[in-house]
Coordinates of C-alpha atoms in Angstrom, one line a residue:
M1472 CA 11.8 12.3 15.1
W1473 CA 11.7 11.7 11.4
S1474 CA 11.5 8.0 11.6
I1475 CA 10.6 6.4 8.2
V1476 CA 9.0 3.0 7.9
S1477 CA 11.0 0.9 5.4
P1478 CA 8.6 -1.4 3.5
S1479 CA 9.7 -5.0 3.0
I1480 CA 8.8 -7.3 0.2
A1481 CA 7.2 -10.5 1.3
A1482 CA 8.2 -13.8 -0.3
L1483 CA 5.8 -16.2 1.5
S1484 CA 6.1 -20.0 1.0
L1485 CA 3.6 -21.7 -1.2
S1486 CA 2.2 -23.6 1.7
S1487 CA 1.6 -20.5 3.8
I1488 CA -0.2 -18.4 1.3
L1489 CA -2.2 -21.1 -0.5
F1490 CA -2.7 -23.9 2.0
S1491 CA -2.2 -22.8 5.7
P1492 CA -5.0 -21.3 7.8
L1493 CA -4.9 -17.5 7.6
A1494 CA -3.9 -15.8 10.9
V1495 CA -2.9 -12.6 12.6
A1496 CA -0.1 -11.1 10.6
Q1497 CA 3.2 -9.5 11.7
T1498 CA 4.0 -6.2 10.0
F1499 CA 7.4 -4.7 10.1
T1500 CA 7.7 -1.1 11.4
N1501 CA 10.5 0.8 13.0
C1502 CA 8.6 1.0 16.2
N1503 CA 5.1 -0.2 17.0
P1504 CA 3.6 2.0 19.7
L1505 CA 1.2 -0.7 20.8
T1506 CA 4.0 -3.1 21.6
S1507 CA 6.8 -0.7 22.6
G1508 CA 6.6 2.0 25.2
N1509 CA 9.3 4.2 23.9
C1510 CA 8.4 5.0 20.3
P1511 CA 9.0 8.5 19.1
P1512 CA 6.0 10.7 18.3
D1513 CA 4.9 11.1 14.7
P1514 CA 5.7 14.5 13.0
A1515 CA 2.3 16.0 12.1
L1516 CA 1.5 17.8 8.9
G1517 CA -1.2 19.8 10.7
K1518 CA -2.3 21.7 7.5
A1519 CA -3.0 21.3 3.8
A1520 CA -0.4 21.3 1.1
V1521 CA 0.0 20.4 -2.6
I1522 CA 3.3 19.0 -3.9
D1523 CA 4.0 19.5 -7.6
F1524 CA 6.6 16.9 -8.6
T1525 CA 7.0 18.4 -12.1
K1526 CA 9.2 20.9 -10.3
G1527 CA 11.5 18.2 -8.9
S1528 CA 12.1 16.5 -5.6
V1529 CA 10.9 17.8 -2.3
D1530 CA 12.3 17.6 1.2
S1531 CA 9.0 16.5 2.7
F1532 CA 9.4 13.0 1.2
S1533 CA 12.3 10.5 1.5
A1534 CA 13.3 8.5 -1.5
L1535 CA 13.9 4.8 -1.5
G1536 CA 15.5 3.3 -4.5
T1537 CA 16.0 5.7 -7.5
P1538 CA 12.8 7.7 -8.4
T1539 CA 13.5 10.2 -11.1
Y1540 CA 12.0 13.6 -12.0
D1541 CA 11.0 15.4 -15.2
G1542 CA 8.2 17.5 -16.6
N1543 CA 5.7 14.6 -16.0
G1544 CA 6.5 14.5 -12.3
V1545 CA 8.2 11.7 -10.4
S1546 CA 8.8 8.3 -12.1
F1547 CA 9.1 5.0 -10.3
T1548 CA 10.8 2.6 -12.7
V1549 CA 11.1 -1.2 -12.4
A1550 CA 13.8 -2.4 -14.8
K1551 CA 15.4 -5.4 -13.0
P1552 CA 14.8 -7.8 -10.1
G1553 CA 14.9 -6.0 -6.8
D1554 CA 13.8 -2.6 -8.1
S1555 CA 11.1 -1.1 -5.8
P1556 CA 11.5 2.7 -6.1
Q1557 CA 9.3 4.7 -3.6
I1558 CA 8.8 8.0 -1.9
V1559 CA 7.7 8.0 1.8
S1560 CA 6.4 11.1 3.5
K1561 CA 8.3 12.5 6.5
F1562 CA 5.0 13.7 7.9
Y1563 CA 1.9 12.0 9.2
I1564 CA -1.8 12.9 9.0
M1565 CA -4.4 12.1 11.6
F1566 CA -7.6 11.7 9.5
G1567 CA -7.4 13.7 6.3
R1568 CA -7.6 13.7 2.5
V1569 CA -5.0 12.6 -0.1
D1570 CA -5.4 13.3 -3.8
I1571 CA -2.8 11.7 -6.0
T1572 CA -2.6 12.5 -9.7
L1573 CA -0.8 9.6 -11.4
K1574 CA -0.4 7.3 -14.4
A1575 CA 0.0 3.6 -13.5
A1576 CA 2.9 1.5 -14.7
P1577 CA 2.3 -1.1 -17.5
G1578 CA 3.7 -4.7 -17.5
S1579 CA 2.6 -8.1 -16.4
G1580 CA 3.6 -8.6 -12.8
I1581 CA 4.3 -4.9 -12.2
V1582 CA 2.3 -3.2 -9.3
S1583 CA 1.8 0.5 -8.8
S1584 CA 0.9 1.4 -5.2
A1585 CA -0.3 4.4 -3.2
V1586 CA -0.6 3.6 0.5
L1587 CA -1.4 5.3 3.8
Q1588 CA 0.2 3.3 6.7
S1589 CA 0.5 3.9 10.4
D1590 CA 3.2 2.9 12.9
D1591 CA 0.8 0.3 14.4
L1592 CA 0.0 -1.1 11.0
D1593 CA -3.3 0.4 10.0
E1594 CA -3.4 0.8 6.2
I1595 CA -5.4 2.2 3.3
D1596 CA -4.4 1.2 -0.2
W1597 CA -4.8 1.9 -3.9
E1598 CA -3.1 -0.7 -6.2
W1599 CA -2.9 -1.0 -10.0
L1600 CA -1.8 -4.1 -11.8
G1601 CA 0.3 -3.6 -14.9
A1602 CA -1.4 -6.5 -16.7
D1603 CA -4.8 -4.8 -16.4
S1604 CA -5.2 -1.2 -17.5
S1605 CA -9.0 -1.3 -17.0
Q1606 CA -9.3 -1.7 -13.2
V1607 CA -7.8 -0.5 -9.9
Q1608 CA -7.9 -2.2 -6.5
T1609 CA -8.7 -0.8 -3.1
N1610 CA -7.8 -2.4 0.2
Y1611 CA -7.4 -1.7 3.9
F1612 CA -5.9 -3.3 7.0
G1613 CA -6.2 -2.8 10.7
K1614 CA -3.3 -3.3 13.2
G1615 CA -1.4 -5.6 10.7
I1616 CA -4.2 -8.2 10.7
T1617 CA -4.7 -9.7 7.2
G1618 CA -7.4 -12.2 8.2
S1619 CA -8.7 -13.8 5.1
Y1620 CA -7.3 -11.2 2.7
N1621 CA -10.9 -10.5 1.7
R1622 CA -10.9 -6.7 2.0
G1623 CA -9.8 -5.9 -1.5
A1624 CA -12.1 -4.8 -4.2
F1625 CA -11.9 -4.1 -7.9
H1626 CA -13.2 -0.9 -9.5
P1627 CA -13.5 0.1 -13.2
N1628 CA -10.6 2.4 -14.1
P1629 CA -10.1 2.3 -17.9
G1630 CA -7.0 4.0 -19.3
N1631 CA -5.1 4.2 -16.1
Q1632 CA -1.8 3.6 -17.9
A1633 CA -2.5 6.0 -20.8
S1634 CA -3.4 9.2 -19.0
F1635 CA -3.2 10.9 -15.6
K1636 CA -6.1 10.4 -13.2
T1637 CA -6.7 11.7 -9.7
Y1638 CA -7.2 9.1 -7.0
T1639 CA -8.6 10.3 -3.6
V1640 CA -8.8 8.8 -0.1
D1641 CA -11.0 10.8 2.3
W1642 CA -10.5 9.4 5.7
T1643 CA -12.4 10.3 8.9
A1644 CA -13.4 8.6 12.1
N1645 CA -16.8 8.0 10.4
Q1646 CA -15.8 6.5 7.1
I1647 CA -13.2 6.1 4.4
V1648 CA -14.1 7.1 0.8
W1649 CA -12.1 6.1 -2.2
S1650 CA -12.8 8.3 -5.4
I1651 CA -11.5 8.5 -8.9
D1652 CA -11.6 11.9 -10.7
G1653 CA -14.2 13.0 -8.2
T1654 CA -16.5 10.0 -8.4
S1655 CA -16.8 7.8 -5.3
V1656 CA -16.1 4.2 -6.0
R1657 CA -16.1 2.7 -2.5
S1658 CA -16.6 3.6 1.1
L1659 CA -16.0 1.8 4.4
L1660 CA -17.8 2.4 7.7
P1661 CA -16.2 1.4 11.0
A1662 CA -19.2 -1.0 11.7
D1663 CA -18.3 -2.9 8.5
A1664 CA -14.6 -3.2 9.2
A1665 CA -14.8 -6.1 11.7
G1666 CA -12.9 -4.2 14.4
Q1667 CA -10.1 -3.3 12.0
Y1668 CA -11.0 0.2 10.9
P1669 CA -7.8 2.3 10.2
Q1670 CA -7.7 5.1 12.8
T1671 CA -4.1 6.0 13.8
P1672 CA -1.7 8.6 12.3
M1673 CA -0.7 7.7 8.8
Q1674 CA 2.3 8.5 6.5
L1675 CA 2.1 8.2 2.7
K1676 CA 4.1 5.7 0.6
V1677 CA 4.0 5.8 -3.2
G1678 CA 5.9 3.6 -5.7
A1679 CA 6.1 0.6 -8.0
W1680 CA 7.3 -2.9 -7.4
S1681 CA 7.4 -6.3 -9.1
G1682 CA 4.8 -8.6 -7.7
G1683 CA 5.6 -11.0 -10.5
D1684 CA 9.2 -11.4 -9.6
S1685 CA 10.3 -15.1 -9.3
T1686 CA 11.4 -14.6 -5.7
N1687 CA 7.9 -13.8 -4.6
S1688 CA 5.3 -16.4 -3.5
P1689 CA 3.3 -18.2 -6.2
G1690 CA 0.1 -16.6 -4.7
T1691 CA 1.6 -13.1 -5.0
I1692 CA 2.8 -13.8 -8.6
Q1693 CA -0.6 -15.1 -9.6
W1694 CA -2.4 -12.1 -8.1
A1695 CA 0.0 -9.7 -9.9
H1696 CA -0.6 -11.5 -13.2
G1697 CA 3.1 -12.4 -13.5
P1698 CA 5.7 -13.5 -14.0
T1699 CA 7.4 -10.2 -14.7
V1700 CA 9.4 -10.3 -17.9
Y1701 CA 12.1 -7.6 -17.3
S1702 CA 13.3 -7.7 -20.9
N1703 CA 9.9 -6.2 -21.9
G1704 CA 10.6 -3.2 -19.7
P1705 CA 11.5 -0.8 -18.2
F1706 CA 8.1 -0.2 -16.6
S1707 CA 7.4 3.2 -15.0
M1708 CA 4.7 4.7 -12.8
Q1709 CA 4.4 8.5 -12.9
V1710 CA 3.1 10.8 -10.2
K1711 CA 2.4 14.4 -11.2
S1712 CA 1.2 15.8 -7.9
I1713 CA -0.1 15.0 -4.4
A1714 CA -2.5 17.1 -2.4
V1715 CA -2.6 16.3 1.3
T1716 CA -4.9 17.7 3.9
D1717 CA -4.5 16.8 7.6
Y1718 CA -7.8 17.2 9.3
S1719 CA -6.1 17.4 12.7
T1720 CA -3.8 20.1 13.9
G1721 CA -0.6 20.3 15.9
T1722 CA 3.1 19.5 15.5
L1723 CA 3.3 15.9 16.8
Y1724 CA 1.0 12.9 17.1
K1725 CA 1.5 10.7 20.2
Y1726 CA 0.0 7.3 21.2
S1727 CA -1.5 7.1 24.7
G1728 CA -2.3 3.7 26.0
S1729 CA -2.1 0.6 23.9
D1730 CA -5.6 0.2 22.3
G1731 CA -4.8 1.9 19.0
T1732 CA -8.0 3.8 18.9
W1733 CA -8.2 7.3 17.4
Q1734 CA -9.4 8.6 20.8
S1735 CA -6.1 7.6 22.3
I1736 CA -4.1 9.8 19.9
V1737 CA -2.8 13.1 21.4
A1738 CA -2.1 16.0 19.1
E1739 CA 0.7 18.1 20.7
G1740 CA 0.0 21.8 20.2
G1741 CA -3.3 21.0 18.4
K1742 CA -6.4 18.8 18.3
V1743 CA -7.4 15.5 16.8
N1744 CA -10.5 16.2 14.6
S1745 CA -12.8 13.3 13.8
G1746 CA -14.6 15.3 11.1
S1747 CA -18.0 15.8 9.6
S1748 CA -18.2 19.0 7.4
A1749 CA -17.1 19.7 3.9
P1750 CA -13.4 20.6 3.2
P1751 CA -12.4 24.0 1.8
P1752 CA -10.7 24.3 -1.6
A1753 CA -7.2 22.8 -1.9
P1754 CA -4.3 25.1 -1.7
A1755 CA -2.3 26.2 -4.7
A1756 CA 0.3 23.8 -6.0
S1757 CA 3.8 24.1 -4.8
S1758 CA 7.0 22.1 -4.6
S1759 CA 7.2 22.5 -0.8
L1760 CA 4.9 22.3 2.2
S1761 CA 3.6 25.8 2.3
S1762 CA 1.6 27.0 5.3
Q1763 CA -2.1 26.4 4.8
S1764 CA -5.0 26.3 7.2
T1765 CA -6.3 22.9 8.2
A1766 CA -9.3 21.6 6.3
A1767 CA -12.4 20.2 7.8
P1768 CA -13.3 16.6 6.8
S1769 CA -16.0 15.5 4.5
T1770 CA -18.6 12.7 4.3
A1771 CA -20.0 11.0 1.2
P1772 CA -22.5 8.2 0.4
A1773 CA -21.3 4.7 0.5
P1774 CA -21.3 3.1 -3.0
A1775 CA -21.7 -0.7 -3.0
V1776 CA -18.7 -2.9 -3.6
T1777 CA -19.6 -5.0 -6.6
S1778 CA -16.4 -7.0 -7.2
T1779 CA -14.2 -8.3 -4.4
V1780 CA -10.7 -9.6 -4.7
P1781 CA -10.3 -12.9 -2.9
L1782 CA -6.5 -12.8 -2.3
V1783 CA -4.9 -9.4 -2.3
P1784 CA -1.6 -9.0 -0.5
P1785 CA -0.8 -5.7 1.2
A1786 CA 0.9 -3.1 -0.9
F1787 CA 4.6 -3.3 -1.8
G1788 CA 4.5 -7.1 -1.7
G1789 CA 3.4 -7.4 1.8
T1790 CA 4.4 -5.3 4.8
H1791 CA 2.1 -7.8 6.6
R1792 CA 3.2 -11.4 7.0
E1793 CA 1.5 -14.6 8.3
T1794 CA 3.3 -15.6 11.5
T1795 CA 1.2 -18.4 12.9
T1796 CA 3.0 -20.9 10.7
L1797 CA 6.1 -19.0 9.7
S1798 CA 9.3 -18.0 11.5
M1799 CA 10.3 -14.4 11.4
P1800 CA 12.4 -13.4 8.4
S1801 CA 15.8 -11.9 8.7
G1802 CA 15.9 -10.0 5.5
Y1803 CA 14.7 -9.8 1.9
P1804 CA 14.3 -12.2 0.1
W1805 CA 13.5 -14.7 2.7
I1806 CA 12.2 -18.3 2.8
A1807 CA 10.1 -19.8 5.5
N1808 CA 11.8 -22.3 7.8
P1809 CA 10.3 -25.7 6.9
S1810 CA 10.3 -26.6 10.6
T1811 CA 7.8 -23.9 11.4
L1812 CA 5.3 -24.9 8.6
Q1813 CA 2.4 -27.1 9.0
T1814 CA 2.8 -30.6 7.5
T1815 CA 1.6 -30.4 4.0
T1816 CA 2.5 -31.6 0.5
I1817 CA 4.0 -28.9 -1.6
P1818 CA 3.2 -29.4 -5.3
T1819 CA 5.7 -29.0 -8.0
T1820 CA 3.4 -26.8 -10.1
Y1821 CA 0.2 -24.8 -9.8
P1822 CA -2.4 -23.6 -12.3
G1823 CA -1.1 -20.9 -14.7
L1824 CA 2.6 -21.6 -14.1
P1825 CA 4.6 -21.0 -17.3
S1826 CA 5.9 -24.0 -19.2
G1827 CA 9.2 -25.3 -17.7
W1828 CA 8.8 -23.4 -14.3
T1829 CA 8.8 -25.5 -11.1
V1830 CA 8.2 -25.0 -7.4
S1831 CA 11.0 -25.9 -5.0
S1832 CA 10.5 -27.9 -1.8
S1833 CA 10.3 -24.6 0.2
G1834 CA 7.6 -23.2 -2.1
K1835 CA 9.8 -20.9 -4.2
L1836 CA 9.3 -20.5 -7.9
I1837 CA 12.2 -21.7 -10.1
P1838 CA 12.1 -20.2 -13.7
A1839 CA 13.1 -22.4 -16.5
S1840 CA 16.6 -21.5 -17.7
S1841 CA 15.8 -21.9 -21.4
A1842 CA 12.0 -22.0 -21.5
S1843 CA 10.1 -19.1 -23.1
V1844 CA 8.1 -17.1 -20.6
S1845 CA 4.5 -16.2 -21.3
V1846 CA 3.0 -12.9 -20.2
Y1847 CA -0.4 -12.9 -18.5
P1848 CA -2.8 -14.1 -19.7
F1849 CA -0.8 -17.4 -20.0
T1850 CA -0.9 -19.0 -23.4

């Protein structure tokens, strides 16, 4: 019943991320209800709650890696290759609102992420790049389809590493609204999502990871403004509190049929609410999921997206993967099987690669053993 999706870090080949045609992606999940008929139902939150991480860990989230707790909340620290500390909710929401009060991690190549993701690979993201303390990125995916990776957008967010700010996702059947400290910065309507509007029960994942690690694809490293210089760390993201409101009610959410629409979701012991009215005040902070009545959803005007991100991988290094030209990986890190790639010439360098670094025949970055590594922006 308490099945947790374990995120995987993608290490795509250079040819797949930079040169191959973009395609339908394969995301890894414990059980995809659209392709398997025996997936367990999702545990429903079915109410509103506030989790105060300054009081310590909570049993409503599972820890991956080694998050730590103190008076500032929960910290996600990247100190060495392979570090990717996270917390993942044991509950799901079916439309709702999530307010996360956090301070992003610094460091070139370091990525802080807050993600809503469903079993059939719908996704709503916030991501902060450690090399840029003045902006935040938003993103979304539907059914694991990355398409052209053109859904990401930049938003002004000065001081995101220096002070705690509250980031909100308000998600209904009618629109998704991203807000910072109460000010809307982006919204998405189903009609504008090209058939990929997120609309199935979501769990919450929060944590930090190294997009600039040398095992990642050159495209991911470049997007993350890497490479990551671990000797300059450790690098920590801090989350003080999370307020979650499930707009639907019940104890379990079940998929009926295989179309992945919100109308196909069944709320056991409750009702799926698509939403239209304003929510009530948030409940008082607590370190556990105390009983609260379910809030009604809200709507907000749609601010224009003024700066898009051309190549934004999904959160935590890519729970989505291109599969038209790649064989399925067997673990992390993985390298594409050359026999499954389209015929192309893989260069031995690319713009912005630090001095002395090279690219292997499979597209992996090879750091110089003795060369000095420059932090973004490259000098």
